[in-house]
XYZ file of C-alpha atoms in Angstrom:
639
model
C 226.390 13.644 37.775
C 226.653 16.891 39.722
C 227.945 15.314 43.082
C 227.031 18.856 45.351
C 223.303 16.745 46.164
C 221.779 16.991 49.191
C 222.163 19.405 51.851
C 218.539 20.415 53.450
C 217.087 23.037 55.145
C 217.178 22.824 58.816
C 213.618 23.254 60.598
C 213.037 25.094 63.606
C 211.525 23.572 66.908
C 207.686 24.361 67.507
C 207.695 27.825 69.337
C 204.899 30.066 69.514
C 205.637 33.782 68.107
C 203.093 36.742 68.521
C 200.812 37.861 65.675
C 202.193 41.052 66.004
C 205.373 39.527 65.287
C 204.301 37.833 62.344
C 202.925 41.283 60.692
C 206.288 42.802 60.829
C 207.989 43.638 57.446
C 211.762 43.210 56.945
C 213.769 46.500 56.224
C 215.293 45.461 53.080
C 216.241 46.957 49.894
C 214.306 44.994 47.848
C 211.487 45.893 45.417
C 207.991 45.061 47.454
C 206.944 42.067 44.714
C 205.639 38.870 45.625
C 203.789 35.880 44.676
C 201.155 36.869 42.798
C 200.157 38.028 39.220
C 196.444 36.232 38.375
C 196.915 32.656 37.210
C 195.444 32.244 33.730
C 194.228 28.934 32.667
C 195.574 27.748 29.504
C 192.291 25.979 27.443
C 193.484 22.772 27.706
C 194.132 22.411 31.548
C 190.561 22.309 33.927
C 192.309 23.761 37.271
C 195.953 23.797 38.924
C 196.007 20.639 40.890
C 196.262 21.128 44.488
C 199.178 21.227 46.729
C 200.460 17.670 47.768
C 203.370 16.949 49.456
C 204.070 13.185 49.363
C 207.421 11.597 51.119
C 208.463 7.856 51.413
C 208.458 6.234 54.951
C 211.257 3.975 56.076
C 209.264 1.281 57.389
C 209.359 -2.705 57.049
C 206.944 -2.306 54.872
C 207.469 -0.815 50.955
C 205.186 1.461 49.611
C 204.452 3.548 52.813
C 203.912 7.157 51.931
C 202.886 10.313 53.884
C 200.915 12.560 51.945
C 200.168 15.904 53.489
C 198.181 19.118 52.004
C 202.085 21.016 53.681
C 205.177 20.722 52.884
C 207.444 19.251 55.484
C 209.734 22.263 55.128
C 206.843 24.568 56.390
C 204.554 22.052 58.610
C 205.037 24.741 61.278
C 205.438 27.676 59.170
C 204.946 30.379 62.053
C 206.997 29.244 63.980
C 210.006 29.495 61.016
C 209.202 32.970 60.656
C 211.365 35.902 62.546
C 210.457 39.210 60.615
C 213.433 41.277 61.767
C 215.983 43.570 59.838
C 218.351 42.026 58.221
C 221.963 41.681 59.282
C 224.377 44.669 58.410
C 226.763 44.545 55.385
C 229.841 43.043 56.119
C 232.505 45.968 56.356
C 235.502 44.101 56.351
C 236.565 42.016 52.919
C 236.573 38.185 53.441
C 238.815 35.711 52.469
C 238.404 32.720 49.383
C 240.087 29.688 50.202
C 240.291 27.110 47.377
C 240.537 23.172 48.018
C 244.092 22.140 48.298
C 243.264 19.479 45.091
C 242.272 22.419 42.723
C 244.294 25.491 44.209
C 243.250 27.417 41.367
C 239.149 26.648 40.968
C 237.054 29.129 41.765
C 234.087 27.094 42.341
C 234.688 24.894 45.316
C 236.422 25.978 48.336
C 235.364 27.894 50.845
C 234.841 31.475 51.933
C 236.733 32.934 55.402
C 235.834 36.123 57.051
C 238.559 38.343 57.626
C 239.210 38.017 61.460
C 242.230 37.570 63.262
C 243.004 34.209 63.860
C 244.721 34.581 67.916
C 241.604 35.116 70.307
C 239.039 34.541 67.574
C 235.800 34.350 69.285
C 233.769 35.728 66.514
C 231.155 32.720 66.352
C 231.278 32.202 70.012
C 228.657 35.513 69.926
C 225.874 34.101 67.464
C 222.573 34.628 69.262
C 220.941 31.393 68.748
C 218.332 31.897 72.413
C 217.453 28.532 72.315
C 216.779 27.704 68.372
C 217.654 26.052 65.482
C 217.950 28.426 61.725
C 215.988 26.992 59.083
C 218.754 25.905 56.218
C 215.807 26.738 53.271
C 216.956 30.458 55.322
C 213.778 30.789 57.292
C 216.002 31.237 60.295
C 219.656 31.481 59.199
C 218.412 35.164 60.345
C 217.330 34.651 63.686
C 220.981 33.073 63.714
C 222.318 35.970 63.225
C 225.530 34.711 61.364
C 227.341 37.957 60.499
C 230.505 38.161 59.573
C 231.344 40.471 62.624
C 234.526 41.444 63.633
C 235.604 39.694 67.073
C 235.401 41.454 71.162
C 238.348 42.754 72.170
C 238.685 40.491 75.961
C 240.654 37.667 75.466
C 240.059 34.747 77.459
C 242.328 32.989 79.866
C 244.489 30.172 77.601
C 244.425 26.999 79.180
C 247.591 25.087 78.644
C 246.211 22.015 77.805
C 243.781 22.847 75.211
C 244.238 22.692 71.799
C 245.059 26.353 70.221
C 242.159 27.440 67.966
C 242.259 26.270 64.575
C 244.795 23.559 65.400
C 242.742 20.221 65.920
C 243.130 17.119 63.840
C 239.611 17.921 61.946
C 240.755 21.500 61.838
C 243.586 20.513 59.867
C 241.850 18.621 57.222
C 241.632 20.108 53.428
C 238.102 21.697 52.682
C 236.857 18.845 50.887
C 237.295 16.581 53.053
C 235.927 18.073 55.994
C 232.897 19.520 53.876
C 232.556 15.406 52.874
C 232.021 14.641 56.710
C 229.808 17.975 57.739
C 227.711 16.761 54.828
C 226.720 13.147 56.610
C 225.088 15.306 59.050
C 222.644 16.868 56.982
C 218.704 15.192 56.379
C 216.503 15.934 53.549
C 213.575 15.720 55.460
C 212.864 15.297 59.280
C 211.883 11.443 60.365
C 208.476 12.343 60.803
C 207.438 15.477 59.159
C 207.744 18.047 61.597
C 210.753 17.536 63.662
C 213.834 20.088 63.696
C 216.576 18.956 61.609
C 219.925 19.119 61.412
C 220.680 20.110 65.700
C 223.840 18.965 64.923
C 225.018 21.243 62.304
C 223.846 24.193 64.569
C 226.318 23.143 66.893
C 229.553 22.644 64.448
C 228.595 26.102 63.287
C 229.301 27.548 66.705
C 232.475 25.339 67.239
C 235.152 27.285 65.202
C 235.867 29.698 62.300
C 237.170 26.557 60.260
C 234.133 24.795 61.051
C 231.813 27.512 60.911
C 232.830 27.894 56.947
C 232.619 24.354 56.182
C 229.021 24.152 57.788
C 228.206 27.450 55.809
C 228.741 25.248 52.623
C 226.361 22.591 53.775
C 223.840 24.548 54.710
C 223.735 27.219 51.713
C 224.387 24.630 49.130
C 220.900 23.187 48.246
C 218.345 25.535 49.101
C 214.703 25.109 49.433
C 212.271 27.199 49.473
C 208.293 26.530 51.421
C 206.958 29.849 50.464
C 207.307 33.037 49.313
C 208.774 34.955 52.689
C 211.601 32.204 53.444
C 212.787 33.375 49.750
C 212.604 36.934 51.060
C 214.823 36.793 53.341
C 216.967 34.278 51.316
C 216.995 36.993 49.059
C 218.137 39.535 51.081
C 220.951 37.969 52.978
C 222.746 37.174 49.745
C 222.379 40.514 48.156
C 223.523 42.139 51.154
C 226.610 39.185 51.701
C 226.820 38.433 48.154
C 230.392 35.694 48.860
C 227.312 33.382 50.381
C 224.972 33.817 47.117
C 228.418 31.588 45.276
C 228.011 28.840 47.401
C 224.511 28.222 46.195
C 224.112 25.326 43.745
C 220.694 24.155 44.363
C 217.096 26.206 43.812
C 214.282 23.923 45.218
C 210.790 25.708 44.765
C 209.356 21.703 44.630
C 207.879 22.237 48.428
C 206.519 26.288 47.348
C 202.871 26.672 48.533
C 201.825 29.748 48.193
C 198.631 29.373 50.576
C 201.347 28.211 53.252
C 201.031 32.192 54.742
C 198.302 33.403 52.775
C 195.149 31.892 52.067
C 193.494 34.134 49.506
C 195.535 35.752 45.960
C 193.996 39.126 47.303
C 195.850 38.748 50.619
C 199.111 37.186 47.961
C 198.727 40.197 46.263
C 199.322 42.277 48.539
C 202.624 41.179 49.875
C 204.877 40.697 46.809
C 207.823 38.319 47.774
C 208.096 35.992 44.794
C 207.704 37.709 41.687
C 209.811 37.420 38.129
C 212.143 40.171 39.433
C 213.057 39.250 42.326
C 213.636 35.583 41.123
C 215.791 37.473 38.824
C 217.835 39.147 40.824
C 218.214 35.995 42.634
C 219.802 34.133 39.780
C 222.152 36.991 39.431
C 223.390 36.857 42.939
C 224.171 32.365 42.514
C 226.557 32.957 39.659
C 227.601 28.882 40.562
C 224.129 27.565 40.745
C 223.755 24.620 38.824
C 220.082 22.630 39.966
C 217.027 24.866 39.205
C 213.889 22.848 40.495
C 210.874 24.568 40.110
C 206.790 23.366 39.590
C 203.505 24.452 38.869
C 203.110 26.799 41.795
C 205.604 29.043 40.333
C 205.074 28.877 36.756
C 203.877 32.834 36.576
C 206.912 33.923 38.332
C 209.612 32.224 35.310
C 209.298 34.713 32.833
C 211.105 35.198 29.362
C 213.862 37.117 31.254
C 214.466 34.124 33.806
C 214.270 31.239 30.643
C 216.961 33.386 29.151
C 219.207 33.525 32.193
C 218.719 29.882 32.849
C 219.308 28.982 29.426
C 221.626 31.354 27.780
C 224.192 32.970 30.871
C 224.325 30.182 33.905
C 227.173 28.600 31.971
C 227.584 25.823 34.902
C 223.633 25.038 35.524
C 223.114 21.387 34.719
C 219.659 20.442 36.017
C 216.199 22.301 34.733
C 213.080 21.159 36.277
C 209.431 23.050 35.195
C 207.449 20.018 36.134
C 203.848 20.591 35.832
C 204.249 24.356 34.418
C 201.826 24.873 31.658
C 200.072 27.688 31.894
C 199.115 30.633 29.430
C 202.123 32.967 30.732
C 204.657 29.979 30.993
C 203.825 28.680 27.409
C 203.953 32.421 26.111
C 207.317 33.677 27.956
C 209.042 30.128 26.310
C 207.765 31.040 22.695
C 209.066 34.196 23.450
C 212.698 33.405 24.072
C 212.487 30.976 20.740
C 212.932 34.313 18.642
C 216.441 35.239 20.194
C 219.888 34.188 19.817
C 220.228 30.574 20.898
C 224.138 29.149 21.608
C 225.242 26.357 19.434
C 224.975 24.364 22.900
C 223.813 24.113 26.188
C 225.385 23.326 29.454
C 221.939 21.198 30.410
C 222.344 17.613 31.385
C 219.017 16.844 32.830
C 215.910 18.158 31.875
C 212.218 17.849 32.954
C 209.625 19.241 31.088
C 206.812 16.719 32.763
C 203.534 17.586 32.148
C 204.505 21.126 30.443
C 201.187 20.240 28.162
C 200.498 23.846 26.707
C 204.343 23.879 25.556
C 204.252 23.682 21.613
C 206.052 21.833 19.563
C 209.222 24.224 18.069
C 210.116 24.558 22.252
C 210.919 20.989 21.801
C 212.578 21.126 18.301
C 214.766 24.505 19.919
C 216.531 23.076 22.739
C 216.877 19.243 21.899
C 219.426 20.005 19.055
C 221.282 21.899 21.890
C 221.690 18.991 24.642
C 224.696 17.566 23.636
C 225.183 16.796 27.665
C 221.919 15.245 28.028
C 221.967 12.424 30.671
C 217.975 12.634 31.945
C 215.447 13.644 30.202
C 211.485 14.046 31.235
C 208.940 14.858 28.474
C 205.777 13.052 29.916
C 202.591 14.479 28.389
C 204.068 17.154 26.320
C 204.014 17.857 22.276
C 207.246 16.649 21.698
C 207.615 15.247 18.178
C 209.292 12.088 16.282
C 212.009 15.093 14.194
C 212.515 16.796 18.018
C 214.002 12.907 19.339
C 216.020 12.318 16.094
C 217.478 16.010 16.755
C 219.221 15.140 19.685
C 223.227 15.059 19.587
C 224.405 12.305 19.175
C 227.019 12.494 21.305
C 224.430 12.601 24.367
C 224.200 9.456 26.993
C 220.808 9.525 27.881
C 220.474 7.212 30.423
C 216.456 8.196 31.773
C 214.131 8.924 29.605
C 209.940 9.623 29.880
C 208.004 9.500 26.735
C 205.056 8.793 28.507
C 201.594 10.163 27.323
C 203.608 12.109 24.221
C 200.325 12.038 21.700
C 202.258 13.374 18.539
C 205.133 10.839 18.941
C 204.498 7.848 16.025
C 205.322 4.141 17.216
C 207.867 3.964 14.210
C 209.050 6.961 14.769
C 209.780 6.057 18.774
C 211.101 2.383 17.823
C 213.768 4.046 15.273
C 214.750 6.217 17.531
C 215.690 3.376 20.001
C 216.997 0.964 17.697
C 219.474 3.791 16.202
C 220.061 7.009 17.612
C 223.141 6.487 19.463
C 222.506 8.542 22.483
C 220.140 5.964 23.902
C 222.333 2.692 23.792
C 222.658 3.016 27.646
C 219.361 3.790 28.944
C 218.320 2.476 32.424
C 214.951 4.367 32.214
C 212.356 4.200 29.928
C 208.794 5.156 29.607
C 206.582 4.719 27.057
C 203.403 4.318 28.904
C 200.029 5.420 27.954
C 196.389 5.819 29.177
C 195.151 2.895 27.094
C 191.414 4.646 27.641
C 192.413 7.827 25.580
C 195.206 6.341 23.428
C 197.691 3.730 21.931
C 201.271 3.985 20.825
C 202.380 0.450 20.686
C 200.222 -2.280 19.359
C 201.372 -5.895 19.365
C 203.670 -5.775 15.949
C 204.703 -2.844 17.088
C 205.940 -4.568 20.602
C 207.244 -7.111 18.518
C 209.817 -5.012 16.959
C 210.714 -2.703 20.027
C 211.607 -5.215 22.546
C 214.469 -6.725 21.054
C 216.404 -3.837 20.489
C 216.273 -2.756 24.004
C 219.376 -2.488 25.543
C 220.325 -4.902 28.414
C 221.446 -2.011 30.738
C 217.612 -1.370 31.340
C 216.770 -1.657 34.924
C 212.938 -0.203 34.398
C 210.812 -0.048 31.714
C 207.209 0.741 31.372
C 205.212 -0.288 28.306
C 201.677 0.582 29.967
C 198.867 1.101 27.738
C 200.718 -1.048 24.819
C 197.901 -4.167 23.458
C 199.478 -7.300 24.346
C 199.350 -10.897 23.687
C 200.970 -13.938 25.147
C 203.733 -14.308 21.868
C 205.015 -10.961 23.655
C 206.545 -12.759 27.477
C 208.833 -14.691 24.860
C 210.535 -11.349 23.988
C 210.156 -10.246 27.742
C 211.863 -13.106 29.161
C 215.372 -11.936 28.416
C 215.035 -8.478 29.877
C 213.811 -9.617 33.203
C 217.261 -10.612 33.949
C 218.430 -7.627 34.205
C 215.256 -5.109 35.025
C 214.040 -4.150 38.715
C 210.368 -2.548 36.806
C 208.579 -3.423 34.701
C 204.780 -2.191 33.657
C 203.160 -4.193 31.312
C 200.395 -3.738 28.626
C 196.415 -5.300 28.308
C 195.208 -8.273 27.280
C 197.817 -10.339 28.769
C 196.045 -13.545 31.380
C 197.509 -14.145 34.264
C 199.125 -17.477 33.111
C 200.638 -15.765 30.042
C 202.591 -13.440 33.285
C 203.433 -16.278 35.216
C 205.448 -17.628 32.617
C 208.054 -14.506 33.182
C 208.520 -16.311 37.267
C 209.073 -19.931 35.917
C 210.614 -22.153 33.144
C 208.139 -23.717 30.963
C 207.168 -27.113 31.654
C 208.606 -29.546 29.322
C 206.125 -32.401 28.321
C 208.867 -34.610 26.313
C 210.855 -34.814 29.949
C 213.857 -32.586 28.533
C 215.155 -30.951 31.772
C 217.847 -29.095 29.996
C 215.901 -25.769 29.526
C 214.683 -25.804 33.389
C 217.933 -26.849 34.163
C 219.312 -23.148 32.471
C 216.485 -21.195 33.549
C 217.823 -17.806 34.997
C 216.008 -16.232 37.537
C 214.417 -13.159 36.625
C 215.563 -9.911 38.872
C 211.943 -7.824 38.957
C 211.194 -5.820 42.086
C 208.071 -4.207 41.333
C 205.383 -5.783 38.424
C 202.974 -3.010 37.130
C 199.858 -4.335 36.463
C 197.338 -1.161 37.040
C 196.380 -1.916 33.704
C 193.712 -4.494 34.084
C 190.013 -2.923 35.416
C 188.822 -4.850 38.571
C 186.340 -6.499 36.221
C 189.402 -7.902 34.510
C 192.121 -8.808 37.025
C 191.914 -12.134 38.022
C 192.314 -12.796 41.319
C 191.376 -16.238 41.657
C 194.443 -17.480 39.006
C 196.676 -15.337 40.789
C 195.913 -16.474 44.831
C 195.367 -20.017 43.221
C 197.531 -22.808 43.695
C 199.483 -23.059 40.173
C 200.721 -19.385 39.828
C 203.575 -18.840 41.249
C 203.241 -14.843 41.132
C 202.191 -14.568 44.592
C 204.426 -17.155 45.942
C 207.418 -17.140 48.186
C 209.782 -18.441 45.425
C 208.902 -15.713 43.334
C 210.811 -13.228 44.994
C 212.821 -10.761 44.613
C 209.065 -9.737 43.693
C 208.134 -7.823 45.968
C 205.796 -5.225 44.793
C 202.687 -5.824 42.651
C 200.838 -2.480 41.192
C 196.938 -3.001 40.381
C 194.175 -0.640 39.892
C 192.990 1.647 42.750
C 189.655 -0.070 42.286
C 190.771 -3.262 43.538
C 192.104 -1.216 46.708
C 188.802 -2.342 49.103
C 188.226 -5.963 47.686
C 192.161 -6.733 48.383
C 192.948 -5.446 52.017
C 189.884 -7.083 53.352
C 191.073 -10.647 51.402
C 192.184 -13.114 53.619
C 194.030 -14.720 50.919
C 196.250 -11.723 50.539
C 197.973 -12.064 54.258
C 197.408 -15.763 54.000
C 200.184 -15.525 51.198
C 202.320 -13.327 52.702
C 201.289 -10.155 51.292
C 199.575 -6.620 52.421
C 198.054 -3.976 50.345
C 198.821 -0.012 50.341
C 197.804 2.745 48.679
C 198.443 6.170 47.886
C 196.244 8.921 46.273
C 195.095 7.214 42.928
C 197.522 4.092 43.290
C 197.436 0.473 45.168
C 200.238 -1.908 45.368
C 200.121 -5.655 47.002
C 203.529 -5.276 49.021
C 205.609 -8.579 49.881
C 205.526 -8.596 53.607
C 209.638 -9.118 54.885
C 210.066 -12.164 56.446
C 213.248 -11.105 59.377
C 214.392 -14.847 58.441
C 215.496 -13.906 54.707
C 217.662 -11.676 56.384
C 217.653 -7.468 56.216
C 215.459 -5.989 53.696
C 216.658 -4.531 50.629
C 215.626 -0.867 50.869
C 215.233 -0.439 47.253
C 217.977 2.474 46.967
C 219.544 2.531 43.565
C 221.440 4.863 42.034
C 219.479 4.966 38.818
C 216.144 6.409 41.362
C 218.268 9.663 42.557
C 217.497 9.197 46.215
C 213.476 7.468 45.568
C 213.686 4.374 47.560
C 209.910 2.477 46.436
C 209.512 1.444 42.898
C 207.126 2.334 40.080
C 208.154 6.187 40.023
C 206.040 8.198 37.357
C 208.220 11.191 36.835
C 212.381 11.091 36.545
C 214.048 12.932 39.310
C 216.343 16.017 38.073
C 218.538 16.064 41.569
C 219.492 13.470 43.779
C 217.156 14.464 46.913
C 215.046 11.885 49.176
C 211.136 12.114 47.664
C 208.977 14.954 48.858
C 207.036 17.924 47.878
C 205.094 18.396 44.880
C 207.745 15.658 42.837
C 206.861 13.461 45.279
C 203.437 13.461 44.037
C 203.565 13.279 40.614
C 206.321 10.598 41.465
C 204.103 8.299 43.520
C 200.439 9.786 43.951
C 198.897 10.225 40.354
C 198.100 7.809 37.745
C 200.066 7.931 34.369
């Protein structure tokens, strides 16, 4: 896994700016594009879904969301939003320090201006009048961080300060001290709409060493709310083009375009975003390696940006085009399927979730060419049952989505599984369906997948599958090892009891209660029963132990959103110990934490890339706390 994860864009505080101000234009080289060429619906997709931003809350309680029609990154996108020239070309060459563990790597390390180092005061004069910069580069210009050269007064020394450059931190290799900056850098603000990262906006003022180190943090992951932040984003790096290789992270998953503009007429107009100036801004981040982009951007990744992405960013490792599917997207990909594809690809995770217009051959292209591949995401796509079995072999897939694939064959998905060698790790797996439109798995079917699941499965979803009570036999066994788990119809809420608690054992034999192993589930999916058929009065009653205290580590319980109303009015529900959330198109009964069990696990896992609630629809590409777009198709919509 790429460790160079999260490092977020700092927000501004709320501050009123003029409209006049606001109609200003950059002076910039740039060509005048932006964000908008007209959308064309592909047949098989109604409408673009609307913008939602959805982000976890840290509260006692799991299952808390926020969901928002604006980003976080752009709540207060005004106030973000300084349109003044950009800073001058540096004149004088900087300098390239490498880290003292790879003194010959050209990819980590850090970049110096060229100042002299007695009576350095060059940071001392960044004009910050009160504000914090925006690290998605809304306000890295009002900054002003130039790489000037220093005034020529020199201050009186006192004796007992520490000359510059010569502190204990000061001192410390690169990596190190870029390891520390980074523990003061937050994904998103605690509430939506505060300014982040204060702190880093004073280490950048502290020294030159510091000043470089905080550069790192704050160009490394950068995400982008709308089309003018990427402007200016754009135009910094081409004009300083040493900051352009610290960039390792694209993040278009909070892009709104209606965030400035409400209309495509008024869009049009102002041409920020457009497929060449994304391309010229994959030529200036030679080093980027995380590409995260979604619906809202699909007409802007044309056949020229698939080829640079695929065929000349030899370090890129993550590809996300989640919920990209229309007519241009599906065209520009079959377009890039006639040229000259390498043997392999640097790709390790890849999410093509809910690319539904993508044919089949984009599939049977790239798979053959993932050697690397670690995560992939295919949910709702035309993949077929020869695209799987083309996979290296010498892949470790440890995530995969297969959910809603309608050309995929249950044998063809249970050889795969039970023999492709790429898969004998996997700690993801999805092979859910909409049970109302179709089925992969029926119950022979179950009966020959579940065995031949590996044990280092820590979620698995087998929604939509037809069930029957033979099936918590094979099930039993994997709920010692897996946190998820979604199950199928048809199942009674006795047969799902019996995955809580040993059998009883009418000839007095205590030996197999005596062995019983408690299972390890943290989140039961059972969304698959109607309101008509969940029920409620097994599960509250007195002889299921589903509900009960002594059922935990249980602690979240996915049902329909129809059952939503009838639960958080039941008394029954707090009686036992439970409340009842929801989220868009999704309920959950949530364990309520007793303080007396002692601290509440927060449900952080490695496997979840920064997710902290359970039951996650689509597989995160970078390690990044939920939000945005991802955080929607994550936690908001149904399967």
């Amino acid at each position: 896994m790429d460790q160079t994860t999260s490092s977020p864009v700092v927000e501004r505080p709320s501050q009123q700016l003029s409209t006049a101000k606001l109609k200003q234009s950059p002076t910039s080289d740039l060509p005048d594009n932006m964000d908008q060429h007209g959308h064309t619906t592909p047949p098989d997709k109604s409408s673009r879904s609307s913008f939602s931003s959805v982000r976890e809350i840290d509260l006692d309680v799991a299952q808390t969301f926020t969901s928002t029609k604006i980003s976080s990154y752009s709540r207060l996108a005004e106030e973000v939003i300084e349109d003044q020239p950009s800073p001058p070309e540096m004149a004088i060459q900087t300098q390239f320090v490498p880290p003292v563990t790879q003194p010959n790597s050209k990819l980590h390390g850090c970049w110096f201006p060229a100042v002299a180092a007695e009576g350095f005061q060059g940071w001392k004069q960044i004009g910050v009048r009160g504000r914090q910069a925006s690290k998605s580069y809304g306000d890295l210009q009002a900054l002003k961080i130039v790489w000037s050269t220093p005034v020529t007064s020199t201050p009186k020394k006192d004796p007992e300060r520490v000359a510059p450059g010569q502190s204990s931190i000061e001192k410390l290799p690169t990596e190190i001290l870029g390891k520390i900056i980074d523990h003061l850098v937050l994904d998103v603000p605690p509430n939506g709409i505060s300014a982040r990262n204060v702190d880093l906006m004073s280490v950048l003022l502290t020294s030159r060493t510091l000043h470089s180190a905080t550069l790192n943090a704050l160009y490394k992951n950068i995400t982008i709310p709308h089309s003018r932040i990427f402007r200016k984003f754009l135009s910094h790096i081409a004009q300083n083009k040493e900051l352009g290789t610290i960039v390792r992270r694209l993040d278009f998953s909070h892009f709104n375009p209606t965030t400035l503009f409400s209309t495509a007429s008024e869009r049009a107009t102002t041409r920020n975003l457009t497929p060449e100036t994304l391309m010229q801004c994959l030529e200036l981040t030679p080093f980027l390696r995380e590409f995260l982009a979604q619906e809202y951007v699909e007409d802007e990744i044309d056949a020229n940006v698939l080829r640079k992405l695929f065929f000349k960013l030899e370090r890129l490792q993550a590809v996300d085009f989640c919920g990209c599917s229309s007519t241009g997207f599906k065209n520009a990909f079959q377009s890039i399927l006639l040229s000259e594809w390498p043997e392999a690809l640097s790709i390790s995770r890849l999410s093509l979730h809910k690319c539904i217009t993508l044919p089949a051959s984009v599939f049977e292209t790239l798979l053959p060419r993932l050697g690397n591949l670690t995560h992939l995401d295919l949910s709702g796509t035309r993949v077929t049952d020869e695209a799987l079995q083309s996979i290296p072999h010498n892949a470790k897939i440890t995530h995969l989505n297969l959910s809603k694939c309608k050309l995929l064959t249950a044998d063809g998905v249970i050889g795969f599984l039970a023999n492709h060698p790429a898969v004998n790790e996997l700690v993801f797996l999805s092979l859910g369906t909409d049970a109302r439109s179709h089925q992969l798995l029926d119950e022979d079917d179950l009966a020959n997948l579940i065995p031949v699941l590996p044990q280092t499965l820590r979620s698995l979803s087998l929604k939509g599958s037809k069930m029957m009570a033979s099936h918590i036999d094979l099930l039993r066994p994997l709920t010692k090892h897996l946190e998820e788990l979604a199950l199928g119809r048809r199942l009674k809420i006795g047969d799902i009891d019996r995955l809580f608690v040993p059998d009883e054992n009418i000839n007095g034999d205590l030996d197999g209660q005596l062995g019983w192993i408690p299972h390890t589930l943290k989140y039961l999916d059972l969304s698959d029963y109607t309101a008509a058929e969940f029920d409620l009065i097994t599960l509250f009653g007195r002889n299921t132990s589903i509900m009960k205290k002594y059922s935990s580590p249980l602690e979240v319980i996915e049902v329909t959103d129809d059952l939503y109303t009838r639960l958080e009015t039941s008394p029954a529900v707090r009686r036992l110990g439970w409340t009842v959330t929801e989220n868009g198109s999704r309920a959950w009964l949530v364990r309520v934490h007793d303080p007396e069990d002692g601290p509440r696990d927060s449900g952080l896992r490695s496997w979840k890339m920064g997710a902290s609630f359970w039951g996650m629809r689509k597989i995160p590409i970078a390690s990044a706390e939920v939000g945005g777009m991802y955080g929607s198709y994550m936690f908001k919509r149904k399967l």
